[in-house]
mmCIF file of C-alpha atoms and ligand atoms in Angstrom:
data_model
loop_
_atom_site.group_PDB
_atom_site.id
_atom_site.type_symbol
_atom_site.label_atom_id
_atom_site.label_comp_id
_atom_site.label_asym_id
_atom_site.label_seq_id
_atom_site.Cartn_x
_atom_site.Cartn_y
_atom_site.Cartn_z
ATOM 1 C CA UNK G 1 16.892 6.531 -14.561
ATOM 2 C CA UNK G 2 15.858 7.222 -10.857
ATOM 3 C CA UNK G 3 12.764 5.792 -11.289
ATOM 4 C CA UNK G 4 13.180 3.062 -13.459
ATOM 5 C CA UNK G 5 11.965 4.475 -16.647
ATOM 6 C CA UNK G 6 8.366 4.133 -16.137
ATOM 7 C CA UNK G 7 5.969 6.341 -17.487
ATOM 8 C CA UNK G 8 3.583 8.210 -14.556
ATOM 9 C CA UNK G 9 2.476 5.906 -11.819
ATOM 10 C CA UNK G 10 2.155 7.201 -8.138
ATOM 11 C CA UNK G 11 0.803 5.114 -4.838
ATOM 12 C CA UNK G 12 -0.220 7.382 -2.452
ATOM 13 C CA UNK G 13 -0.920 5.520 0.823
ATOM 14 C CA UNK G 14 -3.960 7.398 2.641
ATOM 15 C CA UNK G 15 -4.732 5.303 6.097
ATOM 16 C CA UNK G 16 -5.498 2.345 5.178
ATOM 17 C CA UNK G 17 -6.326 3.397 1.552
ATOM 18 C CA UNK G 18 -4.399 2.840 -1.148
ATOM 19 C CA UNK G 19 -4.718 5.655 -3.986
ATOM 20 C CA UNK G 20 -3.125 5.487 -7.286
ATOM 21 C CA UNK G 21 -2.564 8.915 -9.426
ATOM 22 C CA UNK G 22 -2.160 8.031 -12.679
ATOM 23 C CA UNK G 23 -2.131 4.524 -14.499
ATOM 24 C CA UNK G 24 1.671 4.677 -16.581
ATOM 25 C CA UNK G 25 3.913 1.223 -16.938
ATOM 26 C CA UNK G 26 4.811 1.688 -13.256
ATOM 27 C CA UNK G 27 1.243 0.652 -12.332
ATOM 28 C CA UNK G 28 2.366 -2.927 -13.067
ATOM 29 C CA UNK G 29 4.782 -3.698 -10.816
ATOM 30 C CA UNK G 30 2.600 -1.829 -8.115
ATOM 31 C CA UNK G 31 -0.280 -3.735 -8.823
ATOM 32 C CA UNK G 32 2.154 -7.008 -8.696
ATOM 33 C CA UNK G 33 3.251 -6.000 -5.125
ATOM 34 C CA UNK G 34 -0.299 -5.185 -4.109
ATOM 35 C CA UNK G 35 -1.930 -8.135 -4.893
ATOM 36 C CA UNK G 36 0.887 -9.933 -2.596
ATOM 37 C CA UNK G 37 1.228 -7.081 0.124
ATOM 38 C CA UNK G 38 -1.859 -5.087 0.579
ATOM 39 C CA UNK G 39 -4.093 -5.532 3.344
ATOM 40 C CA UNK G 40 -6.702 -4.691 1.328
ATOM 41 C CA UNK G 41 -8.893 -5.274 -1.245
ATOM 42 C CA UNK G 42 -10.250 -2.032 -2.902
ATOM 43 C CA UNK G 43 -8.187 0.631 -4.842
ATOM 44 C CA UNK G 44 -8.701 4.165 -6.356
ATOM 45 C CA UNK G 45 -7.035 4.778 -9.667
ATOM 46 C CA UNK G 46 -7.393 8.860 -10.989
ATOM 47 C CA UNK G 47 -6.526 8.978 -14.340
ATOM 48 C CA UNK G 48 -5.298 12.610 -14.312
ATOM 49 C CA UNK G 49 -6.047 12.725 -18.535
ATOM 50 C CA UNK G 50 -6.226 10.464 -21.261
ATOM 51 C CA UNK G 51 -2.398 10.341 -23.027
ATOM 52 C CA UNK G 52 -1.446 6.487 -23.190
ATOM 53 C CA UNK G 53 1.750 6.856 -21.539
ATOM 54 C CA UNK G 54 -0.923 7.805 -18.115
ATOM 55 C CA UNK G 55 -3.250 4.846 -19.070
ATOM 56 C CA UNK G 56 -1.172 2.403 -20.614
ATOM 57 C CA UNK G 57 -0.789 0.537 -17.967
ATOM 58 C CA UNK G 58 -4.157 -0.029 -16.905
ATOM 59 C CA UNK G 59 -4.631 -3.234 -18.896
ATOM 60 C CA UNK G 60 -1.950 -5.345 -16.846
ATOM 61 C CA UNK G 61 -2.954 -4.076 -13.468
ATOM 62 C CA UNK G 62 -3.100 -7.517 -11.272
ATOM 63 C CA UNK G 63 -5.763 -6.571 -9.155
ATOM 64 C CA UNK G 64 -8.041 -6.149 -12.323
ATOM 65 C CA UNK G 65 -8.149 -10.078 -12.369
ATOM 66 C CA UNK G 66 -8.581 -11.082 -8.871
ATOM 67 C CA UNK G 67 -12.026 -11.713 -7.872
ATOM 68 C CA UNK G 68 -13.459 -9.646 -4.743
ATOM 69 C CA UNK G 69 -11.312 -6.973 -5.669
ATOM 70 C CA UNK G 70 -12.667 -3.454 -5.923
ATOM 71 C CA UNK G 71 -11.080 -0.751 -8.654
ATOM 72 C CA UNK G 72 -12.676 2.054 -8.775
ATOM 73 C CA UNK G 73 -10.844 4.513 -11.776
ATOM 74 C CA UNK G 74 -11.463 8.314 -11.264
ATOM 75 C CA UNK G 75 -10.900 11.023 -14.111
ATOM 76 C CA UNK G 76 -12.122 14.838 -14.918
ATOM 77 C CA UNK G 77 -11.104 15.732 -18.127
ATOM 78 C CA UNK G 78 -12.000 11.996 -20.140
ATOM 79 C CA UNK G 79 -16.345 13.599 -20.414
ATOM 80 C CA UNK G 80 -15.236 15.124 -23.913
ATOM 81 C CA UNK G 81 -13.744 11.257 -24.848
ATOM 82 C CA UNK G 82 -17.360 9.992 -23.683
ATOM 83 C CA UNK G 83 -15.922 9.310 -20.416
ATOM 84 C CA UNK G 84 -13.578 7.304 -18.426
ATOM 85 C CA UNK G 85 -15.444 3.895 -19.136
ATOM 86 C CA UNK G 86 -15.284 4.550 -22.747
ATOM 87 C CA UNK G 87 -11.951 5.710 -22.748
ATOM 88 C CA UNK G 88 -10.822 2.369 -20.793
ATOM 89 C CA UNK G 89 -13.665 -0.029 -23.464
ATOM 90 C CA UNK G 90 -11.684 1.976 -25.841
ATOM 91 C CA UNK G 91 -7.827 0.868 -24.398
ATOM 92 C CA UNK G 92 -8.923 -2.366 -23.796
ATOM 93 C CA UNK G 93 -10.385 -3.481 -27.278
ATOM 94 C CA UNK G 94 -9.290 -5.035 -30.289
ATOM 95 C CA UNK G 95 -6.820 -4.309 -32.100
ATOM 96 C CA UNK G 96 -4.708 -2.888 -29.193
ATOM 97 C CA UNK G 97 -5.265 -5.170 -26.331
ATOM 98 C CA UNK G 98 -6.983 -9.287 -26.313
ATOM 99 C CA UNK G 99 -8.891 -8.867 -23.310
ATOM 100 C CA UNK G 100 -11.814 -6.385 -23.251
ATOM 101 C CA UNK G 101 -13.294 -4.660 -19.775
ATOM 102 C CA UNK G 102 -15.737 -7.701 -19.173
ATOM 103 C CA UNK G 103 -13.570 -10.181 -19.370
ATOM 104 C CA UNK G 104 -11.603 -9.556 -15.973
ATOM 105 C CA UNK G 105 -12.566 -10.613 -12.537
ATOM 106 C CA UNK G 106 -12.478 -7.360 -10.497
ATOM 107 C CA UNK G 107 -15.489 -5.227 -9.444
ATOM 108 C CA UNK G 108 -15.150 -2.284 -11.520
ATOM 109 C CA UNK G 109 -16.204 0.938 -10.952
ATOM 110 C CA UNK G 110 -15.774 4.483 -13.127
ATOM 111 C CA UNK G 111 -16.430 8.093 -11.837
ATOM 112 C CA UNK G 112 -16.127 10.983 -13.737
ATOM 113 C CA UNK G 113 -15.551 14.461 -12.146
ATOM 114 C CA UNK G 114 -15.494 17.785 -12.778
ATOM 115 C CA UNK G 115 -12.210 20.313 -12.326
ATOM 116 C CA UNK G 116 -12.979 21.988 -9.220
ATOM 117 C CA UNK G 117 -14.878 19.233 -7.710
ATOM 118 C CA UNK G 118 -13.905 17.644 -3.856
ATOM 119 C CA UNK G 119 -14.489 14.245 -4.694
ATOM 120 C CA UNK G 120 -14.944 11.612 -1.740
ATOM 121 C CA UNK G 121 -12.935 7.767 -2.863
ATOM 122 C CA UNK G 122 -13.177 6.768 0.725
ATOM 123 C CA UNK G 123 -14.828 7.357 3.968
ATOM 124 C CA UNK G 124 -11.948 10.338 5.570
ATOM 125 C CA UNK G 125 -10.990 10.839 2.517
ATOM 126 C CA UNK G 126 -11.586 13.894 0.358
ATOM 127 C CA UNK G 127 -9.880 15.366 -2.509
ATOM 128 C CA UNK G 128 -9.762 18.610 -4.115
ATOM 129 C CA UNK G 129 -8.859 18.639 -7.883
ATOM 130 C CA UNK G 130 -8.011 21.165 -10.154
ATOM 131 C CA UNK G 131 -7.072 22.013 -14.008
ATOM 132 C CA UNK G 132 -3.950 21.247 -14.614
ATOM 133 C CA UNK G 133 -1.827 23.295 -17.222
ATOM 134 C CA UNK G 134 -1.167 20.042 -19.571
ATOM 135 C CA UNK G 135 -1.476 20.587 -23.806
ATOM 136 C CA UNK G 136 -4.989 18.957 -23.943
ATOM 137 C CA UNK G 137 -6.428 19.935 -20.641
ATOM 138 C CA UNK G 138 -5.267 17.470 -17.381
ATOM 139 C CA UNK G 139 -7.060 17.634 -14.028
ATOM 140 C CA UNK G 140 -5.446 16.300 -10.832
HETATM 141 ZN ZN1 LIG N 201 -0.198 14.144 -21.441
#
């Protein structure tokens, strides 16, 4: 109820970085606002595991289809899955979705990681993940 209903979806503003935790149904109406408010054009995404209800919303992210923007989308526990690309080709292919990875306009980039690893989105920027306890296996 407090937070509209949406499944995980958290904007973490670093500087002038924008970092998104986790791609849930809220990651719509933050990518709507973004692609009318942010000063910038490059975003990190960390997919803290696969479970749809933290990727569904990946698919209907706006900056995804704007041209000269840059999405990089982070995860650690998606190498068992093949990794994060395969686990987005995977979201975004028929029969659950109409438009596959290729077909939108954004620079795309995918990084695994390992649990444990201090990974480095941005220049200033460093994170330190960890195993989460999640059934499954999560890292954030
Ligand atoms: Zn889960």
């Amino acid at each position: 109820m407090r937070y509209g209903g949406n499944t995980p979806c958290v904007e973490v503003r670093c500087g002038a970085h924008t970092l998104i935790f986790d791609a849930g149904t809220g990651i719509r109406s933050l990518g709507n606002a973004l692609v009318q408010t942010a000063n910038t054009a490059d975003f990190d995404i960390f997919l803290s595991h696969g479970h749809i209800d933290h990727m569904i919303g990946l698919p209907f992210f706006a900056p995804l289809f704007v041209k000269d923007q840059v999405v990089r989308v982070w995860a650690g526990s998606l190498q068992p899955a093949g990794g994060v690309r395969e686990a987005v080709r995977k979201l975004m292919s028929f029969p659950f979705f109409p438009l596959q990875v290729d077909a939108l306009h954004a620079e795309i980039e995918f990084h695994d990681f390992h649990a444990g690893e201090a990974i480095n989105p941005r220049p200033g920027v460093i994170l330190q993940t960890a195993t989460l306890n999640h059934p499954g296996g999560a890292i954030g």
